XYZ file of C-alpha atoms in Angstrom:
389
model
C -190.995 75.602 -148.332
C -191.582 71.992 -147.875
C -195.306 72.258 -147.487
C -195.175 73.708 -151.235
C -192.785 70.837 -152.164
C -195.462 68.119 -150.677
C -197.877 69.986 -152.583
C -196.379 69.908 -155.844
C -195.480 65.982 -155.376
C -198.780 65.107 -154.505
C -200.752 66.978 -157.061
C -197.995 65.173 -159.633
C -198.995 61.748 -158.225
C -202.452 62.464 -159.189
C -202.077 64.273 -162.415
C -199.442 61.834 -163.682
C -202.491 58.842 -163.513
C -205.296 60.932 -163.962
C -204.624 62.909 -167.036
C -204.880 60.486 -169.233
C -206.592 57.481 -167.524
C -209.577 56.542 -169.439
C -207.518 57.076 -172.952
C -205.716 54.107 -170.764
C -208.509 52.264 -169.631
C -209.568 52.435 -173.674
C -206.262 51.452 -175.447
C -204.910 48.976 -172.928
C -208.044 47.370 -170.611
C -210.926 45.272 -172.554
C -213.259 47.596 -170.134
C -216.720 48.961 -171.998
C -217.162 52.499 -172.636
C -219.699 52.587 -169.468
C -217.394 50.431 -167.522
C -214.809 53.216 -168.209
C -216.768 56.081 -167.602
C -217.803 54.799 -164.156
C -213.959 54.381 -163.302
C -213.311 57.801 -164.560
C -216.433 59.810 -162.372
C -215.474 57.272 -159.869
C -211.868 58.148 -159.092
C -212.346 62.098 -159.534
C -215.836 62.050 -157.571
C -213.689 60.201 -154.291
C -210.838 62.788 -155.441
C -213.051 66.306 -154.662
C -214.964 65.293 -152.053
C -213.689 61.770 -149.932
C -212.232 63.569 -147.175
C -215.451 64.807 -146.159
C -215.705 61.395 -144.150
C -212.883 62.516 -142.297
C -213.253 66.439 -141.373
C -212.688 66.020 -137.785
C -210.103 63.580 -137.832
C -207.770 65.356 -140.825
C -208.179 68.303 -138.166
C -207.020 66.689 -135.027
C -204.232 63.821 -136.702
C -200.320 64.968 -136.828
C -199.652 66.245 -139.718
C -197.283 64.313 -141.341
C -198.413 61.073 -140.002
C -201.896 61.677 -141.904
C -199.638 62.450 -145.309
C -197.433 59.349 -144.840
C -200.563 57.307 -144.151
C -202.346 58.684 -147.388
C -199.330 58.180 -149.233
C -199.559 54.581 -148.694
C -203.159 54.649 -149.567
C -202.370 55.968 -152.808
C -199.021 53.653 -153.466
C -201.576 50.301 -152.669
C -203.969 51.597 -154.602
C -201.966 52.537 -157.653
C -199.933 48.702 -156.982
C -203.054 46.891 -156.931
C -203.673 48.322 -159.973
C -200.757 47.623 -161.438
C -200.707 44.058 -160.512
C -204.288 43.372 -161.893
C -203.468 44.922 -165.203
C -200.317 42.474 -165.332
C -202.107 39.398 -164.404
C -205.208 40.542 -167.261
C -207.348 40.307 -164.421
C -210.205 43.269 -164.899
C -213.223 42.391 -162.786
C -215.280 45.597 -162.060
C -215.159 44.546 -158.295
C -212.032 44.580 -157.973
C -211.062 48.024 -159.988
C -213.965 49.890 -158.913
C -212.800 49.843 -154.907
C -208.824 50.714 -156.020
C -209.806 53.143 -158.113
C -211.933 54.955 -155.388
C -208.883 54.241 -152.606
C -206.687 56.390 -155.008
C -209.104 59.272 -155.067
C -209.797 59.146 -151.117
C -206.270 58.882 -150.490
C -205.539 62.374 -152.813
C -208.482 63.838 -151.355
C -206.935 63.479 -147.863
C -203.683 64.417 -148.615
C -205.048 67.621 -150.180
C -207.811 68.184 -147.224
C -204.328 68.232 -145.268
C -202.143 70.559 -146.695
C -205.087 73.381 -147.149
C -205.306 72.792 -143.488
C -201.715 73.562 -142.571
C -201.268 76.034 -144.407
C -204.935 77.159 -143.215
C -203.482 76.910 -139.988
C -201.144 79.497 -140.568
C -198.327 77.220 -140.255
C -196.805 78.358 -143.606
C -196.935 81.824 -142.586
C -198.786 84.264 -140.805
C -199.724 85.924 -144.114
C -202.482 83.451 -145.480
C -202.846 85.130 -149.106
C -199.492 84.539 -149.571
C -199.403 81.440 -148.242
C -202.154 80.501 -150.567
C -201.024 82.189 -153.338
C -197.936 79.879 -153.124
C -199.804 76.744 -152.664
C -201.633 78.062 -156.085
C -197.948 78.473 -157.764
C -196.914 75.207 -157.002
C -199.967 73.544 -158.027
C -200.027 75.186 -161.367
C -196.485 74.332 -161.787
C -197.056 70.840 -161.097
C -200.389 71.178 -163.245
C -198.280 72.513 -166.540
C -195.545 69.927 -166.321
C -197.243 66.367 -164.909
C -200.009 66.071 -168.153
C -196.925 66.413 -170.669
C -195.000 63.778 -169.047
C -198.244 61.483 -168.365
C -198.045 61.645 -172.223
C -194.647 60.150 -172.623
C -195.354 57.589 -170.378
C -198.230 56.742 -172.019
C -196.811 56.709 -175.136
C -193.788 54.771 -174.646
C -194.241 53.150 -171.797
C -198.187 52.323 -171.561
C -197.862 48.718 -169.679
C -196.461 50.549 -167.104
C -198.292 53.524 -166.972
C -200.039 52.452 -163.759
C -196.979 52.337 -161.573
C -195.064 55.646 -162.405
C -197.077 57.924 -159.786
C -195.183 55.996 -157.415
C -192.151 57.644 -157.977
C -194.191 60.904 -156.630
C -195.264 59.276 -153.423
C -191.870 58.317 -152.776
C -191.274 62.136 -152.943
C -193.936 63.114 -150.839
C -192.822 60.426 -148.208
C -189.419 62.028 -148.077
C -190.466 65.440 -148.341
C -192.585 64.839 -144.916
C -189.227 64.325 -143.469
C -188.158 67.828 -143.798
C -191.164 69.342 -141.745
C -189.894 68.024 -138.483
C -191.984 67.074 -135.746
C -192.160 70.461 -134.062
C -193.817 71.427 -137.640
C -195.902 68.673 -137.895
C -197.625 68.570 -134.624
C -198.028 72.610 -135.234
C -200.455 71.086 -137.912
C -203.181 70.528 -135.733
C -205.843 73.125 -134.922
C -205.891 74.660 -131.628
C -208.920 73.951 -129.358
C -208.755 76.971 -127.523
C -209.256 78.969 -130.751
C -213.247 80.012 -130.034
C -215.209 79.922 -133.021
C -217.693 82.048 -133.798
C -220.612 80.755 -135.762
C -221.503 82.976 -138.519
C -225.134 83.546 -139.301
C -226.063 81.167 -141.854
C -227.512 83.823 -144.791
C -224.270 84.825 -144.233
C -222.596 81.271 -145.009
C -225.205 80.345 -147.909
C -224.250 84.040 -149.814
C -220.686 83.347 -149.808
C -220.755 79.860 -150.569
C -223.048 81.041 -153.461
C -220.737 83.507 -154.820
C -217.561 80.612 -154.576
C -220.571 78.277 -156.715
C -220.703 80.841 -158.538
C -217.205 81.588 -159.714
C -216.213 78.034 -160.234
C -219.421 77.800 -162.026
C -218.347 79.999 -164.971
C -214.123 79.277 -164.081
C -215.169 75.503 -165.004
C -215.920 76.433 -168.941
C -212.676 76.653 -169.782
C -211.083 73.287 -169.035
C -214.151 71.235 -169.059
C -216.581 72.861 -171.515
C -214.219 74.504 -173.616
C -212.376 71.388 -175.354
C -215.749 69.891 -176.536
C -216.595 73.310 -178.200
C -213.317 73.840 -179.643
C -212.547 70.394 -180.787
C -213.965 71.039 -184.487
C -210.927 73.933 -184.859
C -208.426 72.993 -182.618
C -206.575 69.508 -181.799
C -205.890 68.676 -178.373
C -202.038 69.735 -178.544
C -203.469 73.564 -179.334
C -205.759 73.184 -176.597
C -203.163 71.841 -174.048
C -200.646 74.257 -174.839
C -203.612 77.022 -173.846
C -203.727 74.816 -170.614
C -200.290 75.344 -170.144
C -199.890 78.948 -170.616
C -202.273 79.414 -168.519
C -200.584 77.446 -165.629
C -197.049 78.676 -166.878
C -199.051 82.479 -166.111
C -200.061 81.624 -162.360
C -196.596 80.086 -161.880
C -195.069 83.774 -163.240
C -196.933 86.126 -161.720
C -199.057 84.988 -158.875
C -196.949 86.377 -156.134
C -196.357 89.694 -157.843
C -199.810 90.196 -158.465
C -200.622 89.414 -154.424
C -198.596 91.609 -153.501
C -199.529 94.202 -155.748
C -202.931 94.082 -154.620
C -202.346 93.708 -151.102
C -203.787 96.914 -149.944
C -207.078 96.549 -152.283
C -210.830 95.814 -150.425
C -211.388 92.157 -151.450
C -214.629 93.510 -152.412
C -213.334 95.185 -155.416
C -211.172 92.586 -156.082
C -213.865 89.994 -156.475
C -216.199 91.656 -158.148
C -212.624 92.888 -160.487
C -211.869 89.303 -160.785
C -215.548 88.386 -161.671
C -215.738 90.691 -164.260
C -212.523 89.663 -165.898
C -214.053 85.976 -165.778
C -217.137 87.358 -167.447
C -215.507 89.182 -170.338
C -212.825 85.593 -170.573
C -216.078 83.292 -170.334
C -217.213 85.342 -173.788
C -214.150 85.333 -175.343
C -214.039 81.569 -175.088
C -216.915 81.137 -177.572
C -215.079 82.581 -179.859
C -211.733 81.012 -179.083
C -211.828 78.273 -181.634
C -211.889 80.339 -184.632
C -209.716 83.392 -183.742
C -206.526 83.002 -181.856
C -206.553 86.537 -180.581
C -209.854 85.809 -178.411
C -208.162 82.573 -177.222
C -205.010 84.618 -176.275
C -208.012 87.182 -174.534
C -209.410 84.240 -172.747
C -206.865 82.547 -171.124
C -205.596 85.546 -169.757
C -208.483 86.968 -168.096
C -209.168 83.656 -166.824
C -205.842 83.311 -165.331
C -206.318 86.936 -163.811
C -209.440 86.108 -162.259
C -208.010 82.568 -161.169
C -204.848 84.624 -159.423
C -207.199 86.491 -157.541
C -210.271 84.511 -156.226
C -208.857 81.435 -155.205
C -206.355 82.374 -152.980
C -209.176 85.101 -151.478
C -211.652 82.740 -151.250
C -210.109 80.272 -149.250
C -208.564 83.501 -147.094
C -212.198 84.629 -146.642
C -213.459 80.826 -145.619
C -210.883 80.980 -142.711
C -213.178 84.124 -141.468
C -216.345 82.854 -142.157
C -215.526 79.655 -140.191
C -212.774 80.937 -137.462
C -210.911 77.979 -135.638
C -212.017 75.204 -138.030
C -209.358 75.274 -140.732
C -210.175 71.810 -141.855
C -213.982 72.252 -141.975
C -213.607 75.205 -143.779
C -211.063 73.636 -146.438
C -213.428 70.963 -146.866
C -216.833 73.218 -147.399
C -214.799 75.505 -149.749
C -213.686 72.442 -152.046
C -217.243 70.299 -151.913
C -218.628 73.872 -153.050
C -216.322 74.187 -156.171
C -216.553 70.204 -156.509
C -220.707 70.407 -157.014
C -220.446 73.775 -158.650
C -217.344 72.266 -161.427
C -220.036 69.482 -161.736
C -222.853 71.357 -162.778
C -221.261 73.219 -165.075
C -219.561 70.342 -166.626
C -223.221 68.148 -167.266
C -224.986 71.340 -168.312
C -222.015 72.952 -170.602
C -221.266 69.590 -172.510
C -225.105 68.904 -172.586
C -225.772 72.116 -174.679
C -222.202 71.820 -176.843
C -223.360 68.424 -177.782
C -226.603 69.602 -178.887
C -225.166 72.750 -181.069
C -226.182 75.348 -178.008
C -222.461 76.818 -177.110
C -223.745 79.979 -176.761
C -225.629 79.099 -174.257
C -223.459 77.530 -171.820
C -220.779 80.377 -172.075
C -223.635 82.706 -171.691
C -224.576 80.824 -168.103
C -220.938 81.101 -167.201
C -220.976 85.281 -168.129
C -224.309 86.234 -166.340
C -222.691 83.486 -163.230
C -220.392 86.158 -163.154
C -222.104 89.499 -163.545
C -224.265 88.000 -160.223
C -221.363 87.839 -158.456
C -220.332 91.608 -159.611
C -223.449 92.304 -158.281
C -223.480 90.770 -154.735
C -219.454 91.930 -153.880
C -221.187 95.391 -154.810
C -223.476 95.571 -153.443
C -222.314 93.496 -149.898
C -219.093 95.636 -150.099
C -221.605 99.135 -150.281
C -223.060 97.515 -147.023
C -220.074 97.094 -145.203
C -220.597 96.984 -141.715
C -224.327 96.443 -142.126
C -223.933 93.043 -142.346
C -221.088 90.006 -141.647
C -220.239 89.677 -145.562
C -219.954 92.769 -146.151
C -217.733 93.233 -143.322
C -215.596 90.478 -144.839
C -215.423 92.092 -147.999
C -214.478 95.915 -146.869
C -211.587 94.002 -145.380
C -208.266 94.996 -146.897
C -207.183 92.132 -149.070
């Protein structure tokens, strides 16, 4: 239970400054609007994909050693911060390499914790185990923004310190894994891994592009498009039931679907994304296709991402922290794309468009689990996805 608790701490530390950062950076530092916006894709660029740098070591290090040293990465980082803002002292270089240390040192801690429990040191039963880790995300996801808010709004000079307060958490938390648990963090070398054949690699890191592709319309395209009909609040509290959703009902659903193929449950959970992706464009102006979206999105979310990073593990046996780390620089580049091309064609009045890309993303998916799953044992993905879930 611990591992969850870390996970909800440290994804609160990182939501908590993150959230609402550059409405910081604009209300309370004399920074430009480019100076800000290279802070902001700064800090979430060294968030997804830092601990690539550091693959092999996150693999081999103890456990909680690795999340007490990140944690003080992320507590110098954030009291740097804090210190310059006091002193009015805001010099590009010295932000710019704090800003990045906070990222790296999140991107770590989370390159961990998908590695224990990739490990199978949170239980034998990885969807599960995932599933969980997705619970207690969400959970931290639907109640960190709100009180980022508060602080910010009553407290903004000191809206740089308060993720503090969650690293102190995490730093006790480690405490309760013990050492027997922690050193059961690292990968065993023994474990053989066999290499899988590298069409087979490139399809199913194209259906995870994919997915995360269209999944990234609704909280990074959607706000632009909706922001003429609904104010932020509306559009946060559709954040939130979402997250409130996952929190609710992930486990049930896992276990309800336990005994499915996981190729009928992607190309299910694909197709729910594709009908939710459409009902977005429409979710501005009619409540009832808002209320459609965010639940098939949540669905979809509830199933792929705790099967996805279950069906990693088997693409790349014995290298839990490789495959952690090629699974999230996959839905990093894909949540990229679809953020520059989605707010490039709302901006210039083509909304249809975007959600479009995001449905047919989708429907190529369908597709590939079909016809991959129809395969079976002809070849190694379709193997993976005849597998009971």
């Amino acid at each position: 239970m611990a591992i969850y608790l870390i996970r909800f701490t440290t994804w609160g530390s990182w939501s908590l400054l993150f959230s609402f950062f550059a409405v910081w950076l604009d209300g309370q530092a004399p920074f430009s609007a480019g100076a800000i916006s290279v802070l902001g894709a700064s800090i979430a660029l060294t968030n997804r994909a830092g601990s690539l740098l550091f693959v092999r070591w996150v693999g081999r290090a103890d456990f909680r050693l690795l999340l007490w040293a990140t944690q003080g990465l992320i507590a110098l980082s954030v009291a740097g911060l804090y210190l310059l803002h006091r002193q009015g002292e805001y010099a590009m270089a010295a932000w710019l390499p704090l800003v990045c240390l906070f990222g790296l040192g999140h991107s770590l801690a989370s390159l961990a914790q998908l590695t224990y429990i990739a490990a199978g040191h949170a239980g034998t039963d990885q969807v599960k185990a995932f599933s969980l880790e997705n619970v207690a995300l969400n959970l931290s996801a639907g109640i960190t923004p709100y009180a980022s808010a508060l602080v910010l709004k009553h407290l903004p000079e000191h809206y740089l310190a308060f993720p503090l307060l969650y690293c102190l958490a995490t730093a006790a938390l480690c405490v309760l894994l013990g050492p027997a648990e922690a050193e059961a963090g690292r990968p065993k070398r023994a474990q053989a891994a066999a290499h899988a054949r590298p069409v087979t690699v490139a399809l199913f890191l194209l259906v995870n592009a994919l997915s995360f592709f269209a999944f990234s319309q609704f909280y990074n395209v959607f706000p632009l498009h909706a922001r003429e009909r609904l104010d932020p609040e509306a559009i946060g509290l559709w954040f939130a039931l979402s997250s409130g959703l996952i929190v609710i009902l992930q486990l049930p659903l896992t276990r309800l679907l336990g005994g499915m193929r996981r190729g009928w449950l992607v190309a299910g959970a694909n197709a729910a994304m594709a009908a939710g992706v459409l009902a977005l464009f429409h979710a501005g102006a009619a409540p009832t296709a808002a209320l459609m979206a965010v639940l098939l999105l949540t669905l979809a979310e509830m199933i792929f991402g705790p099967l996805y990073q279950v069906m990693a593990l088997s693409i790349f046996p014995g290298r839990p922290a490789f495959a952690m780390a090629v699974l999230t620089l996959t839905w990093a580049l894909a949540e990229a794309l679809a953020t520059g091309v989605g707010l490039y064609l709302v901006a210039g009045g083509r909304a249809w468009l975007a959600f479009a890309l995001g449905t047919a993303a989708c429907l190529v998916v369908v597709v590939i689990a079909a016809a991959q799953g129809w395969r079976g044992g002809q070849s190694a993905l379709g193997r993976l996805l005849a597998a009971r879930h």
